[in-house]
Amino acid sequence: MAIKFYPETKTFFLDGKNMTYAFRINDADFAEHCHFGSPIGHDDLSFCKMAGATSMAASVPGDNGSPMKSYGYYPPEITFYGTGDFREPTVQIETPDGARLCQLLYAGYDILAEKPAIKGMPSMRGGETLVLHLKDPYIDFGADLYYTVYDDCSAIARRIVYINGTNDTVVLHRAYSFAFSLHNRDYKVMSLYGQWAGERSIQETPAQYGVISVDSKLTSSSAILNPFIGLIANDACETHGDAYGVNLIYSSSFVLKAQGLSDDRILVTGGINDFDFRWTLEAGEEFETPEALMVYSNEGVGGMSRQFHDAMREHLINQKYVKACRPLVINNWEGTYFNFTTDKLKEIASASAGLGIDTFVLDDGWFGKRDDDWSGLGDWVVNEKKLVGGLDAVIEHVNSLGMKFGLWFEPEMVNEDSDLFRAHPDYAIGAPMSSGRPRCYGRHQYVLDLTRKDVRDYIVESVNKILHNHHIEYVKWDYNRAVTESCSEQLPPHRQMEFAHRYALGLYDIFDRIVLANPDVFFEGCSSGGARFDGAVLAYFPQIWTSDCSDAERRTEIQYGTSIVYPQSAMSAHVSAVPNHQTGRVTCIETRAAIAGLCATGYELDMTSLTDEEREKIKAFNEEYRNNMEELVLTGDLYRSENPQKSNFFAETLVSKDKSHAVLTFYRRIRYANSPLKHIRPAGLDPNKTYKVKETGLVAKGSTLMSLGYPLILPGSDFATIKYHYDEVK
Ligand code: DGJ
């Protein structure tokens, strides 16, 4: 049993692989957070109760005798507003009398052998689960706090279900998924920020008094800030020290907060963004919140990342695909953009055959009237004028070469110049029609109103029709603009602020009815590059196109930042042409293949333009990928040792779980003349195992290789890469 309750001390202990989470019910019936971190004994933890500084403390309601008995004093599992707690609330409600008050106090618990799924939202699978029941003593409003732990990773999954048991309406002004606190303020707050073609850079800010907030208001998780917050101990680094991470498994507007308190604790809380949010719960209704995946490691930021990777690979990403060989694709986007014919596509496919590439993906431009990005979205009908012979002419050719066929969709969108918009202008999100206010454009397109069932039915039917009528084995699902005018024609005024969450529920509904309904099709996520790179998308799509920047140099930084939370196998990365289309940079094909080969890989260029020498190299890269890299990408442990966001180098070692083999990929950005000697050191090997280094023939202990390393002998100029393969010698 990973979860234990001790009735004498009213303490709950949840033990994960290398971690304990503990809280107790205190004498105010408040769920008081005690510990999240290294494994601890199941002791009476009442000794660590709060006695620190606060200001203008309010007693618990009605208790005039004990000033230290205040909800605002206690390290929380949940914070609530209006009854003496001035910290960021996890929940704020409004009752019909206009009051915004609640006290969520202990009312019992259940321990479930298996975690129940969330209705209508993706979440972590399996794991023993504690349900802590909290109730308000004066109104029949409650919160069920779900905690799931796993024996194979140091992770805990948390969420809250809010329950309106009253006979009246309760309005949720805020309904977050979790809260906990860390002792002392000795932490940096880590987040991943970015923009189009520059996603997930690492930002670290000293924890401070007041709130640091990481959020999105885009109705998608966005490239601006990823739904992740890290709390990294000030004395921790990449390899050592306490590191906590929280990833919200959610694709719409979110917020994650770290609030430094006057008692020097840090409150961590978050969930659905309460900006532009209000949810009306009718009598008897419940509100499910998205799940937060929380991990802990005392092996620094690298350890935190590995815990995320293990938790996601074992319990979130579709097991059918997560550890299976991935399609090795040729995608025509950067090769042709919209400018292709049936013959051109066939030529690209033919030129890819025999090189180890097994899937041809036809990107944007095959449907409706779509020769540029001004028209056609929403009309999921093959453009037979452009594709003479139809889709099947291309598919049959691709299949005859022994390759699979994949197709691009952007199902959530519509262009004004489309048959769909002409027939149903109300399907597109916009200000109420009566206002006459025009819609904002993004890439000349609008977003469809997924809160509407009729709109979702249209999408599901039109996309599934294409999938069912053609031999399609791979889909790239794109999403290229953010929601503006968060309104729906079909929601009453008092429910308009439910829009962003209802969009997410609508999105998961169409994922269920398209992605899950076609289990033999491999789905890749995409959003204008990596603008919707989150755990909820990963629950459906084993890999996501990481960025529209395909330049290997910039990709080192983007992939490094993405790996803080997401496994290598979740990142899709392609070798593209030089000069690179986004940066104009020229890098050698070896570097492009080595950097893309750290992920789920493929190609994105006009294969017909390659020289024979390049073709031979591509064949060799693909053999190297399948033979030596892919298993490590899918199942191995990642050890980062040079951070390209901070240095001239990028180095990552991928190590098999049994530590019998590993590959170090080392990249140098700029070559300086007469530069100081750089030592390359692999990481994550077993110090006691003996390894043979394929490239040098050296045989040495893991401890020797990791401690001494060897001097960099990297020929070539800028943007050069070297790889070392380590195999255990028995
Ligand atoms: C944005 C994607 O990120 C690209 O890879 C490509 O599919 C284009 N959209 C097509 O419009």
Short mmCIF file of N, CA, C and O in Angstrom, two decimals, residues 290-352:
data_model
loop_
_atom_site.label_atom_id
_atom_site.label_comp_id
_atom_site.label_asym_id
_atom_site.label_seq_id
_atom_site.Cartn_x
_atom_site.Cartn_y
_atom_site.Cartn_z
N PRO A 290 -8.74 20.09 -14.14
CA PRO A 290 -7.67 19.31 -14.79
C PRO A 290 -6.64 18.85 -13.78
O PRO A 290 -6.51 19.43 -12.69
N GLU A 291 -5.92 17.83 -14.16
CA GLU A 291 -4.96 17.22 -13.23
C GLU A 291 -3.60 17.92 -13.29
O GLU A 291 -3.16 18.34 -14.36
N ALA A 292 -2.99 18.02 -12.13
CA ALA A 292 -1.63 18.54 -12.05
C ALA A 292 -0.69 17.37 -11.76
O ALA A 292 -0.91 16.61 -10.81
N LEU A 293 0.34 17.23 -12.59
CA LEU A 293 1.36 16.22 -12.35
C LEU A 293 2.50 16.90 -11.62
O LEU A 293 3.10 17.85 -12.14
N MET A 294 2.78 16.43 -10.40
CA MET A 294 3.82 17.06 -9.58
C MET A 294 4.94 16.06 -9.36
O MET A 294 4.69 14.91 -9.00
N VAL A 295 6.17 16.48 -9.59
CA VAL A 295 7.29 15.56 -9.40
C VAL A 295 8.32 16.19 -8.46
O VAL A 295 8.38 17.40 -8.29
N TYR A 296 9.11 15.30 -7.88
CA TYR A 296 10.18 15.73 -6.97
C TYR A 296 11.44 14.93 -7.30
O TYR A 296 11.37 13.74 -7.60
N SER A 297 12.58 15.60 -7.19
CA SER A 297 13.85 14.88 -7.27
C SER A 297 14.89 15.59 -6.41
O SER A 297 14.88 16.81 -6.31
N ASN A 298 15.78 14.80 -5.80
CA ASN A 298 16.94 15.43 -5.15
C ASN A 298 18.16 15.33 -6.06
O ASN A 298 19.27 15.58 -5.62
N GLU A 299 17.93 14.99 -7.31
CA GLU A 299 19.02 14.99 -8.31
C GLU A 299 18.91 16.19 -9.22
O GLU A 299 19.15 16.12 -10.43
N GLY A 300 18.50 17.31 -8.65
CA GLY A 300 18.51 18.57 -9.38
C GLY A 300 17.49 18.64 -10.50
O GLY A 300 16.55 17.85 -10.57
N VAL A 301 17.73 19.61 -11.38
CA VAL A 301 16.78 19.86 -12.47
C VAL A 301 16.75 18.64 -13.41
O VAL A 301 15.69 18.24 -13.91
N GLY A 302 17.91 18.03 -13.62
CA GLY A 302 17.96 16.84 -14.48
C GLY A 302 17.11 15.72 -13.91
O GLY A 302 16.37 15.05 -14.64
N GLY A 303 17.19 15.53 -12.59
CA GLY A 303 16.38 14.49 -11.94
C GLY A 303 14.90 14.81 -12.05
O GLY A 303 14.07 13.92 -12.30
N MET A 304 14.55 16.07 -11.87
CA MET A 304 13.14 16.48 -12.00
C MET A 304 12.64 16.13 -13.41
O MET A 304 11.55 15.57 -13.58
N SER A 305 13.45 16.45 -14.42
CA SER A 305 13.04 16.16 -15.80
C SER A 305 12.84 14.66 -15.99
O SER A 305 11.86 14.22 -16.59
N ARG A 306 13.78 13.87 -15.46
CA ARG A 306 13.65 12.41 -15.66
C ARG A 306 12.39 11.87 -14.97
O ARG A 306 11.76 10.94 -15.47
N GLN A 307 12.02 12.46 -13.84
CA GLN A 307 10.77 12.03 -13.19
C GLN A 307 9.57 12.37 -14.06
O GLN A 307 8.65 11.57 -14.21
N PHE A 308 9.56 13.58 -14.63
CA PHE A 308 8.48 13.93 -15.56
C PHE A 308 8.44 12.94 -16.73
O PHE A 308 7.38 12.46 -17.11
N HIS A 309 9.63 12.67 -17.29
CA HIS A 309 9.68 11.81 -18.48
C HIS A 309 9.13 10.42 -18.16
O HIS A 309 8.32 9.87 -18.91
N ASP A 310 9.58 9.86 -17.02
CA ASP A 310 9.11 8.52 -16.65
C ASP A 310 7.61 8.53 -16.39
O ASP A 310 6.88 7.64 -16.85
N ALA A 311 7.15 9.53 -15.65
CA ALA A 311 5.72 9.58 -15.31
C ALA A 311 4.88 9.69 -16.57
O ALA A 311 3.86 8.99 -16.73
N MET A 312 5.30 10.54 -17.49
CA MET A 312 4.50 10.72 -18.72
C MET A 312 4.54 9.49 -19.61
O MET A 312 3.54 9.09 -20.19
N ARG A 313 5.75 8.88 -19.72
CA ARG A 313 5.84 7.71 -20.59
C ARG A 313 5.08 6.52 -20.03
O ARG A 313 4.49 5.75 -20.77
N GLU A 314 5.09 6.36 -18.71
CA GLU A 314 4.44 5.19 -18.12
C GLU A 314 2.95 5.39 -17.90
O GLU A 314 2.18 4.43 -17.92
N HIS A 315 2.53 6.64 -17.65
CA HIS A 315 1.15 6.83 -17.17
C HIS A 315 0.32 7.84 -17.92
O HIS A 315 -0.81 8.11 -17.54
N LEU A 316 0.89 8.45 -18.95
CA LEU A 316 0.09 9.47 -19.65
C LEU A 316 -0.01 9.20 -21.15
O LEU A 316 -1.10 9.18 -21.71
N ILE A 317 1.13 8.98 -21.78
CA ILE A 317 1.14 8.84 -23.24
C ILE A 317 0.65 7.44 -23.62
O ILE A 317 0.91 6.46 -22.92
N ASN A 318 -0.10 7.38 -24.72
CA ASN A 318 -0.70 6.14 -25.21
C ASN A 318 0.35 5.01 -25.25
O ASN A 318 1.34 5.10 -25.98
N GLN A 319 0.09 3.96 -24.47
CA GLN A 319 1.06 2.85 -24.37
C GLN A 319 1.30 2.14 -25.69
O GLN A 319 2.35 1.57 -25.92
N LYS A 320 0.29 2.21 -26.57
CA LYS A 320 0.45 1.52 -27.85
C LYS A 320 1.61 2.11 -28.65
O LYS A 320 2.28 1.43 -29.41
N TYR A 321 1.83 3.43 -28.47
CA TYR A 321 2.83 4.09 -29.30
C TYR A 321 4.04 4.59 -28.54
O TYR A 321 5.07 4.88 -29.14
N VAL A 322 3.92 4.71 -27.21
CA VAL A 322 4.97 5.47 -26.52
C VAL A 322 6.34 4.82 -26.66
O VAL A 322 7.35 5.51 -26.83
N LYS A 323 6.38 3.49 -26.65
CA LYS A 323 7.69 2.85 -26.73
C LYS A 323 7.88 2.09 -28.05
O LYS A 323 8.83 1.32 -28.20
N ALA A 324 6.94 2.30 -28.98
CA ALA A 324 7.03 1.60 -30.26
C ALA A 324 7.85 2.45 -31.23
O ALA A 324 7.90 3.67 -31.10
N CYS A 325 8.45 1.77 -32.20
CA CYS A 325 9.20 2.49 -33.24
C CYS A 325 8.31 3.56 -33.85
O CYS A 325 7.18 3.30 -34.20
N ARG A 326 8.83 4.74 -33.97
CA ARG A 326 8.04 5.84 -34.53
C ARG A 326 8.20 5.89 -36.06
O ARG A 326 9.24 5.47 -36.58
N PRO A 327 7.19 6.47 -36.72
CA PRO A 327 7.36 6.68 -38.16
C PRO A 327 8.58 7.56 -38.42
O PRO A 327 8.81 8.52 -37.68
N LEU A 328 9.35 7.22 -39.41
CA LEU A 328 10.48 8.07 -39.81
C LEU A 328 10.01 8.77 -41.09
O LEU A 328 9.88 8.14 -42.13
N VAL A 329 9.70 10.04 -40.98
CA VAL A 329 8.89 10.67 -42.02
C VAL A 329 9.68 11.56 -42.98
O VAL A 329 10.74 12.08 -42.66
N ILE A 330 9.10 11.71 -44.17
CA ILE A 330 9.43 12.84 -45.04
C ILE A 330 8.15 13.67 -45.11
O ILE A 330 7.09 13.17 -45.48
N ASN A 331 8.26 14.94 -44.71
CA ASN A 331 7.12 15.85 -44.76
C ASN A 331 7.42 16.87 -45.85
O ASN A 331 8.53 17.39 -45.93
N ASN A 332 6.43 17.19 -46.68
CA ASN A 332 6.71 18.04 -47.84
C ASN A 332 6.65 19.54 -47.54
O ASN A 332 6.88 20.35 -48.44
N TRP A 333 6.32 19.96 -46.27
CA TRP A 333 6.03 21.38 -46.04
C TRP A 333 7.16 22.29 -46.50
O TRP A 333 7.00 23.11 -47.40
N GLU A 334 8.34 22.15 -45.91
CA GLU A 334 9.41 23.07 -46.30
C GLU A 334 9.95 22.76 -47.69
O GLU A 334 10.65 23.57 -48.29
N GLY A 335 9.63 21.58 -48.20
CA GLY A 335 10.08 21.21 -49.55
C GLY A 335 9.28 21.92 -50.63
O GLY A 335 9.82 22.32 -51.67
N THR A 336 7.97 22.10 -50.38
CA THR A 336 7.11 22.66 -51.45
C THR A 336 6.20 23.79 -50.96
O THR A 336 5.66 24.51 -51.78
N TYR A 337 5.98 23.89 -49.67
CA TYR A 337 4.90 24.71 -49.12
C TYR A 337 3.61 24.36 -49.88
O TYR A 337 3.33 23.17 -50.04
N PHE A 338 2.84 25.38 -50.33
CA PHE A 338 1.55 25.06 -50.96
C PHE A 338 1.70 24.66 -52.42
O PHE A 338 0.73 24.27 -53.07
N ASN A 339 2.91 24.78 -52.91
CA ASN A 339 3.12 24.71 -54.35
C ASN A 339 3.51 23.28 -54.78
O ASN A 339 4.68 22.98 -54.96
N PHE A 340 2.52 22.41 -54.91
CA PHE A 340 2.83 21.04 -55.32
C PHE A 340 1.78 20.53 -56.29
O PHE A 340 0.68 21.07 -56.40
N THR A 341 2.18 19.46 -56.98
CA THR A 341 1.25 18.74 -57.85
C THR A 341 1.35 17.27 -57.46
O THR A 341 2.26 16.88 -56.71
N THR A 342 0.45 16.49 -58.00
CA THR A 342 0.52 15.04 -57.73
C THR A 342 1.90 14.50 -58.13
O THR A 342 2.52 13.74 -57.39
N ASP A 343 2.35 14.93 -59.30
CA ASP A 343 3.64 14.40 -59.79
C ASP A 343 4.79 14.80 -58.87
O ASP A 343 5.68 13.99 -58.58
N LYS A 344 4.77 16.06 -58.40
CA LYS A 344 5.85 16.51 -57.52
C LYS A 344 5.87 15.68 -56.23
O LYS A 344 6.94 15.26 -55.76
N LEU A 345 4.69 15.45 -55.68
CA LEU A 345 4.63 14.66 -54.43
C LEU A 345 5.16 13.25 -54.66
O LEU A 345 5.91 12.70 -53.85
N LYS A 346 4.77 12.69 -55.81
CA LYS A 346 5.24 11.32 -56.12
C LYS A 346 6.76 11.30 -56.24
O LYS A 346 7.43 10.36 -55.79
N GLU A 347 7.29 12.36 -56.87
CA GLU A 347 8.76 12.41 -57.04
C GLU A 347 9.46 12.47 -55.67
O GLU A 347 10.48 11.82 -55.46
N ILE A 348 8.89 13.29 -54.77
CA ILE A 348 9.51 13.39 -53.43
C ILE A 348 9.44 12.03 -52.73
O ILE A 348 10.42 11.59 -52.11
N ALA A 349 8.29 11.38 -52.86
CA ALA A 349 8.15 10.06 -52.22
C ALA A 349 9.16 9.08 -52.82
O ALA A 349 9.86 8.36 -52.09
N SER A 350 9.25 9.08 -54.14
CA SER A 350 10.19 8.14 -54.79
C SER A 350 11.62 8.41 -54.35
O SER A 350 12.40 7.48 -54.10
N ALA A 351 11.95 9.71 -54.25
CA ALA A 351 13.32 10.06 -53.87
C ALA A 351 13.62 9.69 -52.42
O ALA A 351 14.78 9.61 -52.01
N SER A 352 12.56 9.48 -51.62
CA SER A 352 12.75 9.14 -50.20
C SER A 352 12.84 7.63 -49.99
O SER A 352 13.32 7.17 -48.95
#
